[in-house]
Amino acid sequence: MADYIVRATAAGAAIRAFAITSRDLVETARQDHNTSPIMTAALGRLLSGGAMMGTMLKGEKDLLTLQIQCSGPARGLTVTADANGHVKGFVNNPIVELPPNKDGHLNVGGALDLGILSVIKDMGLKEPYVGQCQLQTGEIAEDLTYYFATSEQIPSAVGLGVLMNKNNTVRQAGGFIIQLMPFTSDEIIEKLEKRIAEIDSVTMMLERGLTPEGILEEILGDFGLEITDKIPAAFVCDCSKERVSRALSTLSKKDLDDIINDGESIEVKCQFCNKAYEFSVEELKELRK
């Protein structure tokens, strides 16, 4: 099953909902960055959440960036998404090994520890929108839930999960975001809270063969669920030699001269996908002009 996101409403549009299956895009990220299982889970959760949040953007060219700065050994993560299901991301430290947490699961919270989640929305205005909150658990789903409540004042429930195979490839990945609109009645809120407390984890639902539609049906089936959109999702990096050239050309002349005087070509890697671009001494001299 290829990765995709569904958008939906329920309870007469008092609830809006998103769900994703993201195994392929998380596996692509794992291969690109050679991440350990804990960091695959951390990056996979943030990629899945970011892809869904990207589809909340209104403009075709709008961009969303999720950035976690943290004190734990992960040292931070960055994910960028657009409105069309395209997402990319990287971790500052791809190899983190820790014992399982008290529930026997990959200890993502321990890898991140204390930190700040920043949500940056570039909507083509002079200044991007920036919202920030402290990490609550470092498990990412709870941190996004807290962000929505405090920075956007939208009561939300976020579920994210990544399940690994024994050979460290990605077995399952996905998630959901359920949000309440301001006019939602107390009765619906109470009923929804009760339902969310009863459901299986995201990875268990995926292991049971549930699609994104099936996940939302499981949560919102009694609320008059209406699926409105289905959007393909993928790990897509738009890097190119030209873009890397532009980045290199911002170096000071002294720094460029130092590199040129070494007399050897250099290799520059894209942070988001690890693709390497080689620049000869002649190309560097052209950039210096």
JSON list of C-alpha atoms in Angstrom, two decimals, residues 48-180:
[
{"chain": "A", "resi": 48, "resn": "SER", "atom": "CA", "xyz": [4.18, 11.57, 9.67]},
{"chain": "A", "resi": 49, "resn": "GLY", "atom": "CA", "xyz": [2.91, 14.45, 11.82]},
{"chain": "A", "resi": 50, "resn": "GLY", "atom": "CA", "xyz": [4.53, 17.02, 9.54]},
{"chain": "A", "resi": 51, "resn": "ALA", "atom": "CA", "xyz": [3.03, 15.50, 6.39]},
{"chain": "A", "resi": 52, "resn": "MET", "atom": "CA", "xyz": [-0.48, 15.68, 7.89]},
{"chain": "A", "resi": 53, "resn": "MET", "atom": "CA", "xyz": [0.06, 19.22, 9.18]},
{"chain": "A", "resi": 54, "resn": "GLY", "atom": "CA", "xyz": [1.36, 20.24, 5.75]},
{"chain": "A", "resi": 55, "resn": "THR", "atom": "CA", "xyz": [-2.02, 19.40, 4.24]},
{"chain": "A", "resi": 56, "resn": "MET", "atom": "CA", "xyz": [-3.60, 21.96, 6.61]},
{"chain": "A", "resi": 57, "resn": "LEU", "atom": "CA", "xyz": [-1.75, 24.72, 4.71]},
{"chain": "A", "resi": 58, "resn": "LYS", "atom": "CA", "xyz": [-3.93, 26.79, 2.41]},
{"chain": "A", "resi": 59, "resn": "GLY", "atom": "CA", "xyz": [-1.51, 27.87, -0.35]},
{"chain": "A", "resi": 60, "resn": "GLU", "atom": "CA", "xyz": [0.16, 25.66, -2.97]},
{"chain": "A", "resi": 61, "resn": "LYS", "atom": "CA", "xyz": [3.56, 27.21, -2.21]},
{"chain": "A", "resi": 62, "resn": "ASP", "atom": "CA", "xyz": [3.18, 27.37, 1.59]},
{"chain": "A", "resi": 63, "resn": "LEU", "atom": "CA", "xyz": [5.77, 25.47, 3.62]},
{"chain": "A", "resi": 64, "resn": "LEU", "atom": "CA", "xyz": [5.69, 24.06, 7.13]},
{"chain": "A", "resi": 65, "resn": "THR", "atom": "CA", "xyz": [8.81, 23.32, 9.19]},
{"chain": "A", "resi": 66, "resn": "LEU", "atom": "CA", "xyz": [8.81, 21.37, 12.45]},
{"chain": "A", "resi": 67, "resn": "GLN", "atom": "CA", "xyz": [12.02, 21.79, 14.42]},
{"chain": "A", "resi": 68, "resn": "ILE", "atom": "CA", "xyz": [12.91, 20.12, 17.70]},
{"chain": "A", "resi": 69, "resn": "GLN", "atom": "CA", "xyz": [15.90, 21.40, 19.67]},
{"chain": "A", "resi": 70, "resn": "CYS", "atom": "CA", "xyz": [16.63, 19.11, 22.59]},
{"chain": "A", "resi": 71, "resn": "SER", "atom": "CA", "xyz": [19.10, 18.27, 25.34]},
{"chain": "A", "resi": 72, "resn": "GLY", "atom": "CA", "xyz": [19.04, 14.50, 24.76]},
{"chain": "A", "resi": 73, "resn": "PRO", "atom": "CA", "xyz": [21.49, 12.51, 22.62]},
{"chain": "A", "resi": 74, "resn": "ALA", "atom": "CA", "xyz": [19.29, 13.00, 19.50]},
{"chain": "A", "resi": 75, "resn": "ARG", "atom": "CA", "xyz": [20.40, 16.67, 19.61]},
{"chain": "A", "resi": 76, "resn": "GLY", "atom": "CA", "xyz": [17.44, 17.72, 17.42]},
{"chain": "A", "resi": 77, "resn": "LEU", "atom": "CA", "xyz": [15.30, 16.96, 14.39]},
{"chain": "A", "resi": 78, "resn": "THR", "atom": "CA", "xyz": [13.95, 19.01, 11.47]},
{"chain": "A", "resi": 79, "resn": "VAL", "atom": "CA", "xyz": [11.08, 18.20, 9.11]},
{"chain": "A", "resi": 80, "resn": "THR", "atom": "CA", "xyz": [9.73, 20.32, 6.23]},
{"chain": "A", "resi": 81, "resn": "ALA", "atom": "CA", "xyz": [6.40, 19.64, 4.48]},
{"chain": "A", "resi": 82, "resn": "ASP", "atom": "CA", "xyz": [4.31, 21.26, 1.77]},
{"chain": "A", "resi": 83, "resn": "ALA", "atom": "CA", "xyz": [0.55, 21.24, 1.18]},
{"chain": "A", "resi": 84, "resn": "ASN", "atom": "CA", "xyz": [0.74, 18.32, -1.26]},
{"chain": "A", "resi": 85, "resn": "GLY", "atom": "CA", "xyz": [1.93, 15.45, 0.94]},
{"chain": "A", "resi": 86, "resn": "HIS", "atom": "CA", "xyz": [5.64, 15.99, 0.21]},
{"chain": "A", "resi": 87, "resn": "VAL", "atom": "CA", "xyz": [7.87, 15.84, 3.27]},
{"chain": "A", "resi": 88, "resn": "LYS", "atom": "CA", "xyz": [11.59, 15.63, 4.06]},
{"chain": "A", "resi": 89, "resn": "GLY", "atom": "CA", "xyz": [13.61, 15.64, 7.26]},
{"chain": "A", "resi": 90, "resn": "PHE", "atom": "CA", "xyz": [16.83, 14.90, 9.09]},
{"chain": "A", "resi": 91, "resn": "VAL", "atom": "CA", "xyz": [18.17, 14.23, 12.58]},
{"chain": "A", "resi": 92, "resn": "ASN", "atom": "CA", "xyz": [21.22, 15.87, 14.11]},
{"chain": "A", "resi": 93, "resn": "ASN", "atom": "CA", "xyz": [22.47, 12.55, 15.49]},
{"chain": "A", "resi": 94, "resn": "PRO", "atom": "CA", "xyz": [21.29, 9.53, 13.47]},
{"chain": "A", "resi": 95, "resn": "ILE", "atom": "CA", "xyz": [22.72, 6.89, 15.82]},
{"chain": "A", "resi": 96, "resn": "VAL", "atom": "CA", "xyz": [21.25, 6.80, 19.34]},
{"chain": "A", "resi": 97, "resn": "GLU", "atom": "CA", "xyz": [21.11, 3.56, 21.33]},
{"chain": "A", "resi": 98, "resn": "LEU", "atom": "CA", "xyz": [19.16, 3.44, 24.61]},
{"chain": "A", "resi": 99, "resn": "PRO", "atom": "CA", "xyz": [17.46, 0.70, 26.65]},
{"chain": "A", "resi": 100, "resn": "PRO", "atom": "CA", "xyz": [13.68, 0.37, 26.05]},
{"chain": "A", "resi": 101, "resn": "ASN", "atom": "CA", "xyz": [11.37, 2.63, 28.07]},
{"chain": "A", "resi": 102, "resn": "LYS", "atom": "CA", "xyz": [9.24, 1.36, 30.97]},
{"chain": "A", "resi": 103, "resn": "ASP", "atom": "CA", "xyz": [6.60, 0.08, 28.50]},
{"chain": "A", "resi": 104, "resn": "GLY", "atom": "CA", "xyz": [9.23, -1.90, 26.60]},
{"chain": "A", "resi": 105, "resn": "HIS", "atom": "CA", "xyz": [9.10, 0.41, 23.58]},
{"chain": "A", "resi": 106, "resn": "LEU", "atom": "CA", "xyz": [11.78, 2.39, 21.72]},
{"chain": "A", "resi": 107, "resn": "ASN", "atom": "CA", "xyz": [12.75, 5.21, 24.09]},
{"chain": "A", "resi": 108, "resn": "VAL", "atom": "CA", "xyz": [12.17, 8.24, 21.85]},
{"chain": "A", "resi": 109, "resn": "GLY", "atom": "CA", "xyz": [11.42, 10.44, 24.88]},
{"chain": "A", "resi": 110, "resn": "GLY", "atom": "CA", "xyz": [14.80, 9.54, 26.36]},
{"chain": "A", "resi": 111, "resn": "ALA", "atom": "CA", "xyz": [16.58, 10.29, 23.08]},
{"chain": "A", "resi": 112, "resn": "LEU", "atom": "CA", "xyz": [15.03, 13.78, 22.95]},
{"chain": "A", "resi": 113, "resn": "ASP", "atom": "CA", "xyz": [14.72, 14.57, 26.69]},
{"chain": "A", "resi": 114, "resn": "LEU", "atom": "CA", "xyz": [14.05, 18.27, 27.42]},
{"chain": "A", "resi": 115, "resn": "GLY", "atom": "CA", "xyz": [13.59, 20.67, 24.56]},
{"chain": "A", "resi": 116, "resn": "ILE", "atom": "CA", "xyz": [11.59, 23.07, 22.42]},
{"chain": "A", "resi": 117, "resn": "LEU", "atom": "CA", "xyz": [9.26, 22.31, 19.51]},
{"chain": "A", "resi": 118, "resn": "SER", "atom": "CA", "xyz": [9.06, 25.11, 16.93]},
{"chain": "A", "resi": 119, "resn": "VAL", "atom": "CA", "xyz": [6.43, 25.19, 14.19]},
{"chain": "A", "resi": 120, "resn": "ILE", "atom": "CA", "xyz": [7.29, 27.57, 11.34]},
{"chain": "A", "resi": 121, "resn": "LYS", "atom": "CA", "xyz": [4.74, 28.32, 8.61]},
{"chain": "A", "resi": 122, "resn": "ASP", "atom": "CA", "xyz": [6.05, 30.16, 5.56]},
{"chain": "A", "resi": 123, "resn": "MET", "atom": "CA", "xyz": [2.96, 31.46, 3.78]},
{"chain": "A", "resi": 124, "resn": "GLY", "atom": "CA", "xyz": [4.68, 33.92, 1.45]},
{"chain": "A", "resi": 125, "resn": "LEU", "atom": "CA", "xyz": [4.26, 36.85, 3.84]},
{"chain": "A", "resi": 126, "resn": "LYS", "atom": "CA", "xyz": [7.10, 39.15, 4.96]},
{"chain": "A", "resi": 127, "resn": "GLU", "atom": "CA", "xyz": [7.61, 37.13, 8.13]},
{"chain": "A", "resi": 128, "resn": "PRO", "atom": "CA", "xyz": [6.81, 33.45, 8.69]},
{"chain": "A", "resi": 129, "resn": "TYR", "atom": "CA", "xyz": [4.47, 32.43, 11.53]},
{"chain": "A", "resi": 130, "resn": "VAL", "atom": "CA", "xyz": [6.44, 30.84, 14.38]},
{"chain": "A", "resi": 131, "resn": "GLY", "atom": "CA", "xyz": [4.81, 28.98, 17.27]},
{"chain": "A", "resi": 132, "resn": "GLN", "atom": "CA", "xyz": [6.80, 27.32, 20.05]},
{"chain": "A", "resi": 133, "resn": "CYS", "atom": "CA", "xyz": [6.19, 25.11, 23.04]},
{"chain": "A", "resi": 134, "resn": "GLN", "atom": "CA", "xyz": [8.25, 23.06, 25.46]},
{"chain": "A", "resi": 135, "resn": "LEU", "atom": "CA", "xyz": [8.46, 19.34, 24.82]},
{"chain": "A", "resi": 136, "resn": "GLN", "atom": "CA", "xyz": [6.06, 17.58, 27.18]},
{"chain": "A", "resi": 137, "resn": "THR", "atom": "CA", "xyz": [7.23, 13.97, 26.87]},
{"chain": "A", "resi": 138, "resn": "GLY", "atom": "CA", "xyz": [9.57, 13.98, 23.87]},
{"chain": "A", "resi": 139, "resn": "GLU", "atom": "CA", "xyz": [7.41, 11.21, 22.38]},
{"chain": "A", "resi": 140, "resn": "ILE", "atom": "CA", "xyz": [6.32, 13.71, 19.66]},
{"chain": "A", "resi": 141, "resn": "ALA", "atom": "CA", "xyz": [2.57, 12.92, 19.44]},
{"chain": "A", "resi": 142, "resn": "GLU", "atom": "CA", "xyz": [1.92, 14.40, 22.90]},
{"chain": "A", "resi": 143, "resn": "ASP", "atom": "CA", "xyz": [4.19, 17.33, 22.07]},
{"chain": "A", "resi": 144, "resn": "LEU", "atom": "CA", "xyz": [2.20, 18.14, 18.93]},
{"chain": "A", "resi": 145, "resn": "THR", "atom": "CA", "xyz": [-1.06, 17.80, 20.90]},
{"chain": "A", "resi": 146, "resn": "TYR", "atom": "CA", "xyz": [0.28, 20.32, 23.42]},
{"chain": "A", "resi": 147, "resn": "TYR", "atom": "CA", "xyz": [1.45, 22.65, 20.62]},
{"chain": "A", "resi": 148, "resn": "PHE", "atom": "CA", "xyz": [-2.01, 22.72, 19.02]},
{"chain": "A", "resi": 149, "resn": "ALA", "atom": "CA", "xyz": [-3.66, 23.45, 22.39]},
{"chain": "A", "resi": 150, "resn": "THR", "atom": "CA", "xyz": [-1.28, 26.21, 23.50]},
{"chain": "A", "resi": 151, "resn": "SER", "atom": "CA", "xyz": [-0.11, 27.91, 20.29]},
{"chain": "A", "resi": 152, "resn": "GLU", "atom": "CA", "xyz": [-3.12, 27.49, 18.02]},
{"chain": "A", "resi": 153, "resn": "GLN", "atom": "CA", "xyz": [-5.83, 27.06, 20.70]},
{"chain": "A", "resi": 154, "resn": "ILE", "atom": "CA", "xyz": [-7.19, 23.98, 18.90]},
{"chain": "A", "resi": 155, "resn": "PRO", "atom": "CA", "xyz": [-8.06, 21.03, 21.17]},
{"chain": "A", "resi": 156, "resn": "SER", "atom": "CA", "xyz": [-6.51, 18.04, 19.38]},
{"chain": "A", "resi": 157, "resn": "ALA", "atom": "CA", "xyz": [-5.61, 14.39, 19.76]},
{"chain": "A", "resi": 158, "resn": "VAL", "atom": "CA", "xyz": [-2.48, 13.24, 17.92]},
{"chain": "A", "resi": 159, "resn": "GLY", "atom": "CA", "xyz": [-1.41, 9.62, 17.54]},
{"chain": "A", "resi": 160, "resn": "LEU", "atom": "CA", "xyz": [1.85, 8.63, 15.81]},
{"chain": "A", "resi": 161, "resn": "GLY", "atom": "CA", "xyz": [3.66, 5.33, 15.55]},
{"chain": "A", "resi": 162, "resn": "VAL", "atom": "CA", "xyz": [6.59, 3.57, 13.89]},
{"chain": "A", "resi": 163, "resn": "LEU", "atom": "CA", "xyz": [7.10, -0.19, 14.20]},
{"chain": "A", "resi": 164, "resn": "MET", "atom": "CA", "xyz": [10.43, -1.75, 13.23]},
{"chain": "A", "resi": 165, "resn": "ASN", "atom": "CA", "xyz": [11.23, -5.18, 11.78]},
{"chain": "A", "resi": 166, "resn": "LYS", "atom": "CA", "xyz": [13.92, -7.30, 13.45]},
{"chain": "A", "resi": 167, "resn": "ASN", "atom": "CA", "xyz": [16.32, -6.35, 10.62]},
{"chain": "A", "resi": 168, "resn": "ASN", "atom": "CA", "xyz": [15.74, -2.65, 11.51]},
{"chain": "A", "resi": 169, "resn": "THR", "atom": "CA", "xyz": [13.69, -1.84, 8.40]},
{"chain": "A", "resi": 170, "resn": "VAL", "atom": "CA", "xyz": [10.35, -0.07, 8.89]},
{"chain": "A", "resi": 171, "resn": "ARG", "atom": "CA", "xyz": [7.41, -2.46, 9.32]},
{"chain": "A", "resi": 172, "resn": "GLN", "atom": "CA", "xyz": [4.62, 0.07, 9.92]},
{"chain": "A", "resi": 173, "resn": "ALA", "atom": "CA", "xyz": [4.37, 3.85, 10.21]},
{"chain": "A", "resi": 174, "resn": "GLY", "atom": "CA", "xyz": [1.48, 6.26, 10.37]},
{"chain": "A", "resi": 175, "resn": "GLY", "atom": "CA", "xyz": [-0.73, 8.38, 12.55]},
{"chain": "A", "resi": 176, "resn": "PHE", "atom": "CA", "xyz": [-3.79, 10.54, 13.00]},
{"chain": "A", "resi": 177, "resn": "ILE", "atom": "CA", "xyz": [-4.74, 14.06, 14.06]},
{"chain": "A", "resi": 178, "resn": "ILE", "atom": "CA", "xyz": [-8.27, 14.74, 15.39]},
{"chain": "A", "resi": 179, "resn": "GLN", "atom": "CA", "xyz": [-9.23, 18.38, 16.00]},
{"chain": "A", "resi": 180, "resn": "LEU", "atom": "CA", "xyz": [-12.28, 20.04, 17.57]}
]
